[in-house]
Amino acid sequence: MSLVPSLTKSQKERHHELIRKYCADAFGTCENTSIELIGNGREKGVYEVNRPNQTLVATAASKNPEDRLLEEYNVLTELYEAVPNRFPRPFGHYRPEAAETLGDLLVMERLQHEDLNKFKRNNSASSGFRRELSHTLGYAITEVIEESNRYMSDPHDGNIMVQDNEDSINLKFCDAIQFLSGSYETGIYSLLDRSERPESYRFIKDFRDGARKYFMEEQDLDSYEA
């Protein structure tokens, strides 16, 4: 997978201006507000916004201020309503009068999880982490498909958020716009793609067992090969 380019200085400056305008409109002031870049994707930058007694995550359009985030907000709302334990809570979509130059904003819960990219860099995973991750992904992706009729079309490390609790993995997903309407089979194969989720095909028995666990009964999953 190609690397996502970092945000430019002008993009980050525009995002800061947009976030400050949001805070002023929503709360009446930007005083005592800190803004920290915590990640970026192909289309947006993600910032932690801290105000007294409140923490938000604001997702700003990155490359093109004309790009809209309303569709992503709507999809995230749909996913959160269907499977609230797997996604950050959406707080709102903001598009100011100066949107043509500033872009718009998706405001959502600041998860305490780390994406797998950061987790691998910053943590020493517990023994058996890859096997447990495969099992948890099988369960979680099945849960999302069954409850929302959407599957994870781009299951790379930056879109999977984890907390390793030693005996279990607390897993959530982000980047809601890449959850597409599709079949259970399509969703399963998206995680068995060797280029994206190697633990799912390496520990395919654990992956299948995770999917079966969601159904709480035996399923004919043995035909799903990597």
Steps between C-alpha positions, in 0.01 A plus 500: 500500500636841407588739778257781571672838454530720806294816526667816378555802721225692319255212542566480873466878534165486319381216724596693814306801375198280422509333842535832680200632307302191595582548868405867484167422332419198716627619839532875465877505553828332401681599818686221678459272198789285379514334158733209430541304177467128576485355149404547140354300215479555129224760526517647849697578811391386847553725800450468873322810626519559875280751679443534875314187614452381142698310236395471137649362183453721197558358152574768241512485120866491410592529136199684366276740694218427252488138617200421718494287813123488533473158336762359737317649797176339382666159456668524842166589657339198333781268614506635855125459536524140375820394681591764765773285657704496175515867398567844648190694588424775244433842651423706193584630155607862465519708183565873553404785273862513382495131408624570146837598646499314833323171423273324747535296816386167642500506882506170686608320815869486586569130544757385754606229256804513269494407136702189419775708338564690823438196717773305321745789538423591860405178674635159577202282416411221738581141409259367241390846390489416127291191559261686729478785247400255226226355725375846601494625141294197396248577772494878456469511121220243516322704767520816287378329183210328672387812688561767234523318163835675446845346471854634542628562147844632598615305807849641545679573827398866512129415495505251789513633858607275787558477872691191608360388836740201523222242506290667229509773236258791507456581131328788322499625142545847355480668156131423460488608136679181394226278647300405191170323457568138413460134577640296784722314252648824369577615852669174595718499189599863560676386819654193338684713244867417559608854421293652783439263792769231512395381846156407364634246253796394713267414789197420288362249752492774764345737248224251418445424868455872567235525230325188631503642852288795390231267366518289819463191283693298245521663159633358174802727483760243396456594133645844567865458417775759485 
